mmCIF file of C-alpha atoms and ligand atoms in Angstrom:
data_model
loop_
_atom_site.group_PDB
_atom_site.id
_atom_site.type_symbol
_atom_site.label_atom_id
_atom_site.label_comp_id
_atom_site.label_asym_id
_atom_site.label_seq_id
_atom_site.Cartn_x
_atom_site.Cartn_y
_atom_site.Cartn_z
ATOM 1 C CA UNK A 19 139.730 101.837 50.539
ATOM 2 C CA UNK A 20 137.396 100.714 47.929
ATOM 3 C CA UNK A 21 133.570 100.007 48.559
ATOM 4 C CA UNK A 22 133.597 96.251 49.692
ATOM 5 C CA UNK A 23 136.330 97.356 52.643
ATOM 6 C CA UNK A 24 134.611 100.353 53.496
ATOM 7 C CA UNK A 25 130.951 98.227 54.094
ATOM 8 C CA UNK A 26 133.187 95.563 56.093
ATOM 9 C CA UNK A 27 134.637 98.379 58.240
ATOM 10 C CA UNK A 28 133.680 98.696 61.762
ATOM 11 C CA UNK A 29 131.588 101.640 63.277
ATOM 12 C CA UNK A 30 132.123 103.482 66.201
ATOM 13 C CA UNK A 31 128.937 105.744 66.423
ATOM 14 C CA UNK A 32 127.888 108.572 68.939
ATOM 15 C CA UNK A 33 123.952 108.756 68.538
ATOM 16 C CA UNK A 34 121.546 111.712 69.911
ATOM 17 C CA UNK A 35 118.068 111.898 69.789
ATOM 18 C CA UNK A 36 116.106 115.025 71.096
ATOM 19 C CA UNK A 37 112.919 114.385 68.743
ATOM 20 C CA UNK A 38 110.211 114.689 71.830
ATOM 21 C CA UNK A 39 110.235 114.645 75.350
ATOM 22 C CA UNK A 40 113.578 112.034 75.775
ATOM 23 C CA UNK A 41 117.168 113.695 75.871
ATOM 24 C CA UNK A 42 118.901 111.044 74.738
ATOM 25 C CA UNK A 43 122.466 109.777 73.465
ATOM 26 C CA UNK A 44 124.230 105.963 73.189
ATOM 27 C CA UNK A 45 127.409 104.492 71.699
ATOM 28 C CA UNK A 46 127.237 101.865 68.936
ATOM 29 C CA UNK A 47 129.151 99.760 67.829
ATOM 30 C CA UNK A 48 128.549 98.212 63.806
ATOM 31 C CA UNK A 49 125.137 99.361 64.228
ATOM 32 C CA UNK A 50 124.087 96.245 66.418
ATOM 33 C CA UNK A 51 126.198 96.498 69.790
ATOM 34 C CA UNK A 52 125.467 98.886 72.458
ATOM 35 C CA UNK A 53 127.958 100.485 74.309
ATOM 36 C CA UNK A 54 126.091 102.748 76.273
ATOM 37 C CA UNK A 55 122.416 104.500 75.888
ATOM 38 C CA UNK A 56 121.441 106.913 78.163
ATOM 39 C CA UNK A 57 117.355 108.239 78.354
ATOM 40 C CA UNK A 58 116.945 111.399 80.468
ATOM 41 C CA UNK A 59 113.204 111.051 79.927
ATOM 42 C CA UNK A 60 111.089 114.513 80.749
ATOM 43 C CA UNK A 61 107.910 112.848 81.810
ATOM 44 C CA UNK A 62 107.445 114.453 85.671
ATOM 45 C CA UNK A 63 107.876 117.785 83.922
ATOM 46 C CA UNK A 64 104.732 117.288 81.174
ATOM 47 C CA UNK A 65 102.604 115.115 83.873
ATOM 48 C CA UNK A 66 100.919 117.966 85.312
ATOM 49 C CA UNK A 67 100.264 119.505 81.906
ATOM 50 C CA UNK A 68 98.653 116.041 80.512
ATOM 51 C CA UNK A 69 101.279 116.086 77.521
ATOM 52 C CA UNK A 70 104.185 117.454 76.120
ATOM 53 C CA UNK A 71 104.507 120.864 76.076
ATOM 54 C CA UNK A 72 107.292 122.326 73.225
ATOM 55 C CA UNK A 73 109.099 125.117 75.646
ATOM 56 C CA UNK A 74 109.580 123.213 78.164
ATOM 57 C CA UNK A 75 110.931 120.109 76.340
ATOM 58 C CA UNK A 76 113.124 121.913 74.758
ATOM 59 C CA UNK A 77 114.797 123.873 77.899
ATOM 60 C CA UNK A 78 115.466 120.652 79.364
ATOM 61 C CA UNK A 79 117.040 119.189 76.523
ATOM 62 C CA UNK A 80 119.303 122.278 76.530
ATOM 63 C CA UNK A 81 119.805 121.649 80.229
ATOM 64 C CA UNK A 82 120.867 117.846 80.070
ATOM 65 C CA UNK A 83 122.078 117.274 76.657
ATOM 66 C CA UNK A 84 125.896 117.863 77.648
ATOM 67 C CA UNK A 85 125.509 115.542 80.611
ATOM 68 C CA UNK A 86 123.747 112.698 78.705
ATOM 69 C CA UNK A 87 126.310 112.595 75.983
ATOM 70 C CA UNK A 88 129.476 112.677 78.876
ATOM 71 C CA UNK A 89 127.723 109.829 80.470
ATOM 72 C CA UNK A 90 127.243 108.277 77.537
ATOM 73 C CA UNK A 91 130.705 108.477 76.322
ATOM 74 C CA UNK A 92 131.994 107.680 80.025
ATOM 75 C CA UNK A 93 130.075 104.636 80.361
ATOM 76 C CA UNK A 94 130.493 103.139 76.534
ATOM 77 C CA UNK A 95 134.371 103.385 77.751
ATOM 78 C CA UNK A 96 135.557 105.634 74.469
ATOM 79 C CA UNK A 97 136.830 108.603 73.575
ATOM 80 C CA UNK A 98 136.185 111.190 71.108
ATOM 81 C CA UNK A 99 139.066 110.190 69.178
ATOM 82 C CA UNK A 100 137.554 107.041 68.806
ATOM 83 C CA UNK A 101 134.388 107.565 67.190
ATOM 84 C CA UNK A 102 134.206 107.362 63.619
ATOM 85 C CA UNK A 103 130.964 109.369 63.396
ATOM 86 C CA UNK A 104 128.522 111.375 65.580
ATOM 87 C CA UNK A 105 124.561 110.570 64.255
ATOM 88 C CA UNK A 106 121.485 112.685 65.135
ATOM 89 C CA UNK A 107 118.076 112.754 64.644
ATOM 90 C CA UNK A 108 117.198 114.997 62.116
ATOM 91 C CA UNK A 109 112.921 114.565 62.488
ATOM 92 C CA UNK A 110 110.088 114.263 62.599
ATOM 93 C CA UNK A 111 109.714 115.819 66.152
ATOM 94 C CA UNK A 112 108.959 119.036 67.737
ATOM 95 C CA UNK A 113 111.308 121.632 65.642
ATOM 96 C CA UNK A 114 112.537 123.410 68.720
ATOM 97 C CA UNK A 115 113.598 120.208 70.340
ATOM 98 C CA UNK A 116 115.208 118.772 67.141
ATOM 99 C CA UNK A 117 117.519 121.408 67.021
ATOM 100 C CA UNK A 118 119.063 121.168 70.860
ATOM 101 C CA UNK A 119 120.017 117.918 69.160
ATOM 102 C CA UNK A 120 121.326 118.505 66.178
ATOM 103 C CA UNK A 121 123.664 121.922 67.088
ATOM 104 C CA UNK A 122 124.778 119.491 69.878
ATOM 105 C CA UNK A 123 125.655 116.832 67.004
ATOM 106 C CA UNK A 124 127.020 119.175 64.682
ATOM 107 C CA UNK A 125 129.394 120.946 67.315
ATOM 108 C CA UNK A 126 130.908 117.939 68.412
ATOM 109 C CA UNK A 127 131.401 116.850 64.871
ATOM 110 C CA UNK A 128 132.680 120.118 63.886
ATOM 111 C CA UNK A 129 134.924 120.170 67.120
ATOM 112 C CA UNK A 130 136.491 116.483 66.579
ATOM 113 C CA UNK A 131 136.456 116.374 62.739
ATOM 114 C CA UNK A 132 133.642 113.584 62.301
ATOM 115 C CA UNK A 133 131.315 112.751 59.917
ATOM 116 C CA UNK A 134 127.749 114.036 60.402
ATOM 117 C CA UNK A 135 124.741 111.290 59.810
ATOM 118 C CA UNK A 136 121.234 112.289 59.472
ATOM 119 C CA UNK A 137 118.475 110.021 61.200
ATOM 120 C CA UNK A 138 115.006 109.584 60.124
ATOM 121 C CA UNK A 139 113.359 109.211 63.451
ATOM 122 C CA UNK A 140 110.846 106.417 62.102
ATOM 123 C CA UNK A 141 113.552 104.329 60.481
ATOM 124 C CA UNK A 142 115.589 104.446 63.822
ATOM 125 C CA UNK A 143 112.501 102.683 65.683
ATOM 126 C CA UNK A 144 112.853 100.172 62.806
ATOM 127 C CA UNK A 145 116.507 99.555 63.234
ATOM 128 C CA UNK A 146 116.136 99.826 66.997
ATOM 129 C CA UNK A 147 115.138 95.739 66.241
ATOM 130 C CA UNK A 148 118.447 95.123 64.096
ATOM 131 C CA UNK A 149 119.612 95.358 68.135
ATOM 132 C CA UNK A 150 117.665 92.552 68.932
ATOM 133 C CA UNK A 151 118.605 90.560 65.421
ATOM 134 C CA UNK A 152 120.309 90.185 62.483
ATOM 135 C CA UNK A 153 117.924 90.495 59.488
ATOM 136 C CA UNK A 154 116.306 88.519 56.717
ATOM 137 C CA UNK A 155 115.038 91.221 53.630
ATOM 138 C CA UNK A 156 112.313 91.851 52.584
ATOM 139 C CA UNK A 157 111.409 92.539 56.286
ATOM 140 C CA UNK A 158 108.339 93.922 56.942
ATOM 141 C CA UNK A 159 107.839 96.580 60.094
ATOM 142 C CA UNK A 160 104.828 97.502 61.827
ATOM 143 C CA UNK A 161 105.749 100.981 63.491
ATOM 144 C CA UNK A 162 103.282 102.440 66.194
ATOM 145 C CA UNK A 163 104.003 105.012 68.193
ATOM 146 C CA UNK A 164 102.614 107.997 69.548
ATOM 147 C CA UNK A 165 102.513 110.374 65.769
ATOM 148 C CA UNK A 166 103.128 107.391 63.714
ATOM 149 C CA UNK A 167 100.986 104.050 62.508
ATOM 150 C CA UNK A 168 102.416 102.715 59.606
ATOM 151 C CA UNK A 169 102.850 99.544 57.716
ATOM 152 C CA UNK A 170 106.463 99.545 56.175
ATOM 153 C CA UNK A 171 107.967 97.700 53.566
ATOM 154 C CA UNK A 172 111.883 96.556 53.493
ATOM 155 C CA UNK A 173 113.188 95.115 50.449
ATOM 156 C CA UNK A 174 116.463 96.003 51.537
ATOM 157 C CA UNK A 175 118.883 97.456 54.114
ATOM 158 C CA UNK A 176 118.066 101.409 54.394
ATOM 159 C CA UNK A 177 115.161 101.052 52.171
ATOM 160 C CA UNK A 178 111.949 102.104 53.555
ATOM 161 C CA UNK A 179 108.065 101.764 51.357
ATOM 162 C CA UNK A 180 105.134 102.870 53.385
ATOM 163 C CA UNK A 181 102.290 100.433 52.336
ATOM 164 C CA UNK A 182 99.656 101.556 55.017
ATOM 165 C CA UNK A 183 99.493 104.643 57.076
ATOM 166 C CA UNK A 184 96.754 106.065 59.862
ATOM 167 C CA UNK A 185 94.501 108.372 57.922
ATOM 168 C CA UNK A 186 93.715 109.986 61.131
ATOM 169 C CA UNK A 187 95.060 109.599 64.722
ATOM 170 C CA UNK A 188 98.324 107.512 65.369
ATOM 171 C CA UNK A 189 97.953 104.864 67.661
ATOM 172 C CA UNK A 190 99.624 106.114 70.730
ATOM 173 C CA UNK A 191 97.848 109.331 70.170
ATOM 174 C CA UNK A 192 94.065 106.950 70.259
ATOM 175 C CA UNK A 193 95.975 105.463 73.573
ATOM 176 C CA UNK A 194 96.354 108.701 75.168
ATOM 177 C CA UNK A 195 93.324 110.517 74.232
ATOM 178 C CA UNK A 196 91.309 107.468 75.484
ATOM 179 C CA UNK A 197 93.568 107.279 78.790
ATOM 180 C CA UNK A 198 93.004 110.743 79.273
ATOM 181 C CA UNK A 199 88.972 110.696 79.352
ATOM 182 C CA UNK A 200 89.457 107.428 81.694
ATOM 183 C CA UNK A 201 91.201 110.028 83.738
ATOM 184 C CA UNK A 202 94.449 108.134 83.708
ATOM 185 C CA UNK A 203 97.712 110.226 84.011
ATOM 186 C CA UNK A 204 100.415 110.871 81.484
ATOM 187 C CA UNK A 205 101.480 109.528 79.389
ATOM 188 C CA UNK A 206 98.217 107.118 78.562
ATOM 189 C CA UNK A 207 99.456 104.465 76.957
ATOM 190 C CA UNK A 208 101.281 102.653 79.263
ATOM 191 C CA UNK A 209 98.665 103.191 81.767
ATOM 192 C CA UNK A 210 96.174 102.032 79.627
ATOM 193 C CA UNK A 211 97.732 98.979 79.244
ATOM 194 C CA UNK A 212 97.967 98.070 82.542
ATOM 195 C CA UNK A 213 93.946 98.615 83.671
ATOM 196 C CA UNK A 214 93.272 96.511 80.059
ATOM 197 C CA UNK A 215 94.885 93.468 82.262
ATOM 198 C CA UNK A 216 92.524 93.829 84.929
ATOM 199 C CA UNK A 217 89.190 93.968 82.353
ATOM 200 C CA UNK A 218 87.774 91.845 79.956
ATOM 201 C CA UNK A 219 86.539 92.838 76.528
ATOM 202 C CA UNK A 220 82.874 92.911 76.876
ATOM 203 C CA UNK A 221 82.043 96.388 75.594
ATOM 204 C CA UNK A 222 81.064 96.378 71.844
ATOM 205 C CA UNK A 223 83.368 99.192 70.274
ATOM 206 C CA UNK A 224 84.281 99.286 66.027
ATOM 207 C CA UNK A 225 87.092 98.242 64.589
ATOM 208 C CA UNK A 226 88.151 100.296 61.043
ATOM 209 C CA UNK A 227 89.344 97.323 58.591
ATOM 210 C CA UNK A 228 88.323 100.434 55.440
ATOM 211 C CA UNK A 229 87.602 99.568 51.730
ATOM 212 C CA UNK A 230 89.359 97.148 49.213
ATOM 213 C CA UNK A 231 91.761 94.935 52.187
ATOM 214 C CA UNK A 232 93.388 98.499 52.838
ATOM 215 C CA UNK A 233 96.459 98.820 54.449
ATOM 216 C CA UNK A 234 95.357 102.063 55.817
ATOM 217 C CA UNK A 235 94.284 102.381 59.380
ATOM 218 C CA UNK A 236 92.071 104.784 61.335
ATOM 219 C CA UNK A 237 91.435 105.340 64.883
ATOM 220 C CA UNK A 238 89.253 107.910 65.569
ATOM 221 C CA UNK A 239 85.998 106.051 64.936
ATOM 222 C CA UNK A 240 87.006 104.028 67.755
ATOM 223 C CA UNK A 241 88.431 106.853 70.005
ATOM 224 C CA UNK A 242 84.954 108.582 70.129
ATOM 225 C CA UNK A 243 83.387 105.230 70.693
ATOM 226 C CA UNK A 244 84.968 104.984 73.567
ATOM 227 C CA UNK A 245 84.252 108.951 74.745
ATOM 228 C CA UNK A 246 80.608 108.146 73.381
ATOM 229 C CA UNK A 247 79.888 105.243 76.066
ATOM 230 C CA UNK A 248 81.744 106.910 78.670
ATOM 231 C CA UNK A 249 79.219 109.999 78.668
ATOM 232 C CA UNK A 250 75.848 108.193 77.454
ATOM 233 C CA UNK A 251 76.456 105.991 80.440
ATOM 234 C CA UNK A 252 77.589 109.275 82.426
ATOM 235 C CA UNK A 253 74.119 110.635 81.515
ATOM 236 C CA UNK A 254 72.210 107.815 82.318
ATOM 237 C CA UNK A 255 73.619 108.117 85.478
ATOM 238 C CA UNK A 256 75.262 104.380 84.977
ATOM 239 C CA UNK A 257 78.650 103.623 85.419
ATOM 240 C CA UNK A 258 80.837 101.320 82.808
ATOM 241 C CA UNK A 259 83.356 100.044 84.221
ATOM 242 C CA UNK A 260 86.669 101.500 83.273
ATOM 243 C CA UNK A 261 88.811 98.431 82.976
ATOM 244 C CA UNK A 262 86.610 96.798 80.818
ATOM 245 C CA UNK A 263 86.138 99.587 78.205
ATOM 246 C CA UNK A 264 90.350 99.578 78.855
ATOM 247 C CA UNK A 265 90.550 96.132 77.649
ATOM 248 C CA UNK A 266 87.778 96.382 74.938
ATOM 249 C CA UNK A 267 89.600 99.476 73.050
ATOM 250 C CA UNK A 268 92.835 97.503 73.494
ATOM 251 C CA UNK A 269 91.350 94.520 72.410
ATOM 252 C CA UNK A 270 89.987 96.681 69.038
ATOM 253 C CA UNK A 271 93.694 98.347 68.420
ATOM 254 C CA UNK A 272 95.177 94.933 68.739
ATOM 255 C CA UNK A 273 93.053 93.409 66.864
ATOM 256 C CA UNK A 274 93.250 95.585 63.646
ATOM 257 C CA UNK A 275 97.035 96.438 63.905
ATOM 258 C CA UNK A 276 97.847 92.240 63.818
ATOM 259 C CA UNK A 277 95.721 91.389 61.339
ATOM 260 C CA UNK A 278 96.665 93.414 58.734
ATOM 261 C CA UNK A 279 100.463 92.892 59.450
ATOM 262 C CA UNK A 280 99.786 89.363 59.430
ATOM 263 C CA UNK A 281 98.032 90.041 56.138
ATOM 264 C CA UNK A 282 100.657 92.182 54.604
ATOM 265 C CA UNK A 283 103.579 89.980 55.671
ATOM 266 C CA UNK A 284 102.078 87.228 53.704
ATOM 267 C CA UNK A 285 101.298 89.321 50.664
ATOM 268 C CA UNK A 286 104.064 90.922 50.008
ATOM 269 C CA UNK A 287 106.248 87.269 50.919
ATOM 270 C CA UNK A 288 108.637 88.785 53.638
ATOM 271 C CA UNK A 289 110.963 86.953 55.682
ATOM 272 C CA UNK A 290 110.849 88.649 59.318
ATOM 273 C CA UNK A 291 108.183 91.186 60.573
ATOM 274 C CA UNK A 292 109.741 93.902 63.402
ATOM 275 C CA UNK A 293 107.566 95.955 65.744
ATOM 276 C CA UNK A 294 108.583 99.412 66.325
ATOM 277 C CA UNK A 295 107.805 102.304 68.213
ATOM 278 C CA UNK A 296 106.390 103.233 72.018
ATOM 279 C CA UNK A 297 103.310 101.771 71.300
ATOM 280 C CA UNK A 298 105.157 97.987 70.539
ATOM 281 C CA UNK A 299 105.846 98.310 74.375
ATOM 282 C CA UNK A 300 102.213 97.256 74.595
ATOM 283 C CA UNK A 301 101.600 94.007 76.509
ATOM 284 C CA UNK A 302 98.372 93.365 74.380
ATOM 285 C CA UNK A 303 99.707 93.747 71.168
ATOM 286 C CA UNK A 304 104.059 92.029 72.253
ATOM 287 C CA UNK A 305 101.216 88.931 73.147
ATOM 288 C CA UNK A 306 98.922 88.888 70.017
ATOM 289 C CA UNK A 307 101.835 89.548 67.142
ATOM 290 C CA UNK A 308 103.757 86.530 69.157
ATOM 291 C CA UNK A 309 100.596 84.051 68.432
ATOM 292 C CA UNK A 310 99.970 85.550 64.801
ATOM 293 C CA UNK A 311 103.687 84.859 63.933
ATOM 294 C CA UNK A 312 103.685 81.464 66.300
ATOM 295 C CA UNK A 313 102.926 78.718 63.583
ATOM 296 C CA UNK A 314 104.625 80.915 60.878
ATOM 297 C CA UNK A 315 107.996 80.394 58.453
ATOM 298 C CA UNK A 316 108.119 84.581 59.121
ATOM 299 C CA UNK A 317 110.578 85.350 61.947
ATOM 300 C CA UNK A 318 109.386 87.821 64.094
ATOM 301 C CA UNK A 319 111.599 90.702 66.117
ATOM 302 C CA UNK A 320 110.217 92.611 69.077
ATOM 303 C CA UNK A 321 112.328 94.572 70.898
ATOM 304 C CA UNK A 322 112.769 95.130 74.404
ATOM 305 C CA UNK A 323 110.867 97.452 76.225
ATOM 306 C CA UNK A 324 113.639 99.968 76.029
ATOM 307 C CA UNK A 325 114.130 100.269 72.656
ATOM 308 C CA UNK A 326 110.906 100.506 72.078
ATOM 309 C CA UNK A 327 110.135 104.179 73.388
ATOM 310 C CA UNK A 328 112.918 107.099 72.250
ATOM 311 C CA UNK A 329 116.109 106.196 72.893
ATOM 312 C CA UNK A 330 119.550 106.981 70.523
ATOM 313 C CA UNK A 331 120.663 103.544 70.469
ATOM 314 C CA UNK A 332 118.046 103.105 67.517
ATOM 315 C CA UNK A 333 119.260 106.305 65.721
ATOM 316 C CA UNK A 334 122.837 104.552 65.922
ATOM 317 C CA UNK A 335 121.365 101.548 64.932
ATOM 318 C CA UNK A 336 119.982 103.596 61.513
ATOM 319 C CA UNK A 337 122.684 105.423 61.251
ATOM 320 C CA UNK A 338 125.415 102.473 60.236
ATOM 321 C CA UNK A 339 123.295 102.679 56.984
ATOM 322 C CA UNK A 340 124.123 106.011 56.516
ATOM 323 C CA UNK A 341 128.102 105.022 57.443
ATOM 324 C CA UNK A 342 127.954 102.360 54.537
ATOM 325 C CA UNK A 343 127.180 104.685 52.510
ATOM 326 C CA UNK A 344 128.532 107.596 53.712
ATOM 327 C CA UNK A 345 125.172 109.241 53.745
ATOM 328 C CA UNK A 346 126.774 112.683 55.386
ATOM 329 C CA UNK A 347 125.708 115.645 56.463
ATOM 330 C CA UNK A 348 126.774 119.551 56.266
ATOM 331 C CA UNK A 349 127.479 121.419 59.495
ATOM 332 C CA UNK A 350 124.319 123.640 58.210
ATOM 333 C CA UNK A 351 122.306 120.457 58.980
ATOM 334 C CA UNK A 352 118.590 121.663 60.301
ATOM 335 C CA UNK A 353 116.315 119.872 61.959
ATOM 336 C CA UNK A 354 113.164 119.144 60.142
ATOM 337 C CA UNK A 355 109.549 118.720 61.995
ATOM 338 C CA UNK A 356 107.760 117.150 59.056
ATOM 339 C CA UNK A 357 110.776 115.279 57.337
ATOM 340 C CA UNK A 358 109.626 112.584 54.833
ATOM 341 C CA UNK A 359 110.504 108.768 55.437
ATOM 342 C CA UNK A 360 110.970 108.003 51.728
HETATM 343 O O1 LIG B 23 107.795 106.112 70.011
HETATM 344 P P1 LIG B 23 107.404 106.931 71.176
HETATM 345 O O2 LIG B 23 108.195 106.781 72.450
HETATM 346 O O3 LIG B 23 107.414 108.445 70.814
HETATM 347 C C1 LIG B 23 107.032 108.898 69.552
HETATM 348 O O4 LIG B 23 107.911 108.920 68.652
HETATM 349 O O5 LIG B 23 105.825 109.182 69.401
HETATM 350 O O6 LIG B 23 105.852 106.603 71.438
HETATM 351 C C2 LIG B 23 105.136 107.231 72.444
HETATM 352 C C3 LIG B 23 103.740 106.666 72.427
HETATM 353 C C4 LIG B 23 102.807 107.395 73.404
HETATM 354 O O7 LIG B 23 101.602 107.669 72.742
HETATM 355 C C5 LIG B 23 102.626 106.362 74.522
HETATM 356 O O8 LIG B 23 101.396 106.508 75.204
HETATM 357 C C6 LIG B 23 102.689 105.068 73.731
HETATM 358 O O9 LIG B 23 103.730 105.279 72.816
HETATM 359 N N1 LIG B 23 102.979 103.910 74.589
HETATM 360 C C7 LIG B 23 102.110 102.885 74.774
HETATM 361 C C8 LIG B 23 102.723 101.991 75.686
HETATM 362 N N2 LIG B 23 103.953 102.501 76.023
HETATM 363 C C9 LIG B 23 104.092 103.670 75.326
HETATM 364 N N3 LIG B 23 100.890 102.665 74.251
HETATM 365 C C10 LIG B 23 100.249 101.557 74.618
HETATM 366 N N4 LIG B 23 100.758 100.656 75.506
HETATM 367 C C11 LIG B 23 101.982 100.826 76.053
HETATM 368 N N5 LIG B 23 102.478 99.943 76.913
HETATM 369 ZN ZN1 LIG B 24 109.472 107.941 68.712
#
């Protein structure tokens, strides 16, 4: 088979993610149709704890990752025999729960005599919007989730320059720090989101643009902002009210996060923008990056909801690029907490 035939060639791909607090696994097909994609999310186990907590993640992940990949063979409708390749995530993520994943990946690989593909978690939230959409390069993607805020830069398929990062918190982790002194349950953000709708933005709070038309972001300014007015009022014996601050921080995240896409997209010339990550579920920001990119020649991809939080369809999604070009792995494949994107 030479190289031409071997791109054209069809993918049959058995994806697993286990990064966080989602046990996860999907079937996908070419890296753009899904089968299947099963999300055993962990959530009523952290609640009561406030956030994720490492053990426990990773006991359930050893408790439901043979179930999730049955049902996710069972309901894509294939067989072992038919996959051409089982994909994993290899990290970032939490190092114990990275591994349920990956000794589940390379066992079945081992067992059925399948290629291995490694996943960079970040560049699966990217492709999780090749679902949506076929792609025009250079494409430019804002990711946001909860460890990640990042401006990245696509000149082509699999290729992956970071142009702006957070230089302190991500944005989910702003979201749930904030949701947490509102006294909102876990996780934050989504909560967050929701009061936001029923306030207006009246409260005064900062927004970070930094030096020289940075790409960079930073959050915590505005995170202690927000914990500031809470207890000056609290001392004052006053009381703000909760959905407005809600909608004001939102209103500040949003704010920052489109303009400097908007800014970047037209800078660096690309020809589609994608939105990535659990914080892209946002309402706030779906509704602001759809006016920036309203009037403009740049097509922009948002995915659903779905894809938007951990899931394996986007690591199966990625991991066609690494079936092009047979990007494999060893069976002594580890999973890696702080793996690089580049
Ligand atoms: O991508 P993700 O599922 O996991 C990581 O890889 O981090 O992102 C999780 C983050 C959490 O911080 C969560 O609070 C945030 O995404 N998030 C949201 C919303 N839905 C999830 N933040 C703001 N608004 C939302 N609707
Ligand atoms: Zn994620």
């Amino acid at each position: 088979m030479n190289n031409e035939e071997c791109n054209l060639k069809e993918s049959m791909i058995l994806a697993i993610e286990t990064s966080c607090d989602e046990t996860a696994a999907a079937v996908i097909q070419d890296g753009e149709t899904i089968l299947s994609n099963i999300v055993a999310s962990q959530i009523d186990s952290h609640k009561r704890f406030g956030g994720v907590v490492p053990e426990i993640a990773s006991r359930h992940h050893v408790e439901s990752i043979t179930q999730v990949v049955e049902e996710a063979m069972e309901k894509a409708e294939v067989s072992f025999e038919d996959l051409d390749a089982v994909a994993v995530t290899e990290g970032p993520g939490l190092v114990g729960a990275l591994l349920i994943g990956v000794n589940a990946a390379k066992a079945i690989a081992y067992a059925h005599d399948l290629p291995l593909i490694p996943v960079h978690h970040i560049a699966g939230h990217i492709y999780a919007a090749r679902l949506q959409e076929r792609w025009e390069f250079p494409v430019l993607a804002l990711v946001v989730s909860g460890g990640h805020t990042e401006l990245i830069l696509m000149k082509e398929e699999g290729e992956f320059e970071v142009i702006g990062e957070t230089r302190d918190d991500a944005a989910g982790e702003a979201y749930d720090k904030v949701a947490r002194t509102l006294n909102l349950p876990y996780p934050g953000g989504p909560e967050l989101d929701k009061l936001a709708k029923q306030g207006s933005p009246v409260i005064n709070l900062p927004i970070a643009w930094l030096e020289n038309d940075s790409y960079d972001f930073s959050f915590s300014g505005l995170k202690s902002a927000v914990i500031n007015k809470l207890h000056n009022a609290e001392q004052r014996g006053e009381t703000i009210a909760p959905e407005d601050l809600a909608a004001s921080f939102q209103q500040s995240v949003v704010t920052v996060l489109t303009e400097k896409t908007r800014k970047a997209a037209a800078s660096y010339g690309v020809q589609q923008v994608v939105m990535a990550g659990g914080v892209a579920a946002n309402t706030g920001l779906r509704e602001a990056m759809k006016e920036t990119f309203a009037d403009s020649e740049i097509t922009l991809t948002i995915p659903p909801l779905s894809l938007c939080t951990d899931n394996a369809a986007m690591i199966g999604a990625a991991a066609h690029i690494g079936w092009k070009t047979k990007t494999f792995a060893e069976l002594h494949l580890n999973g890696i907490p702080g793996l690089a994107l580049t």
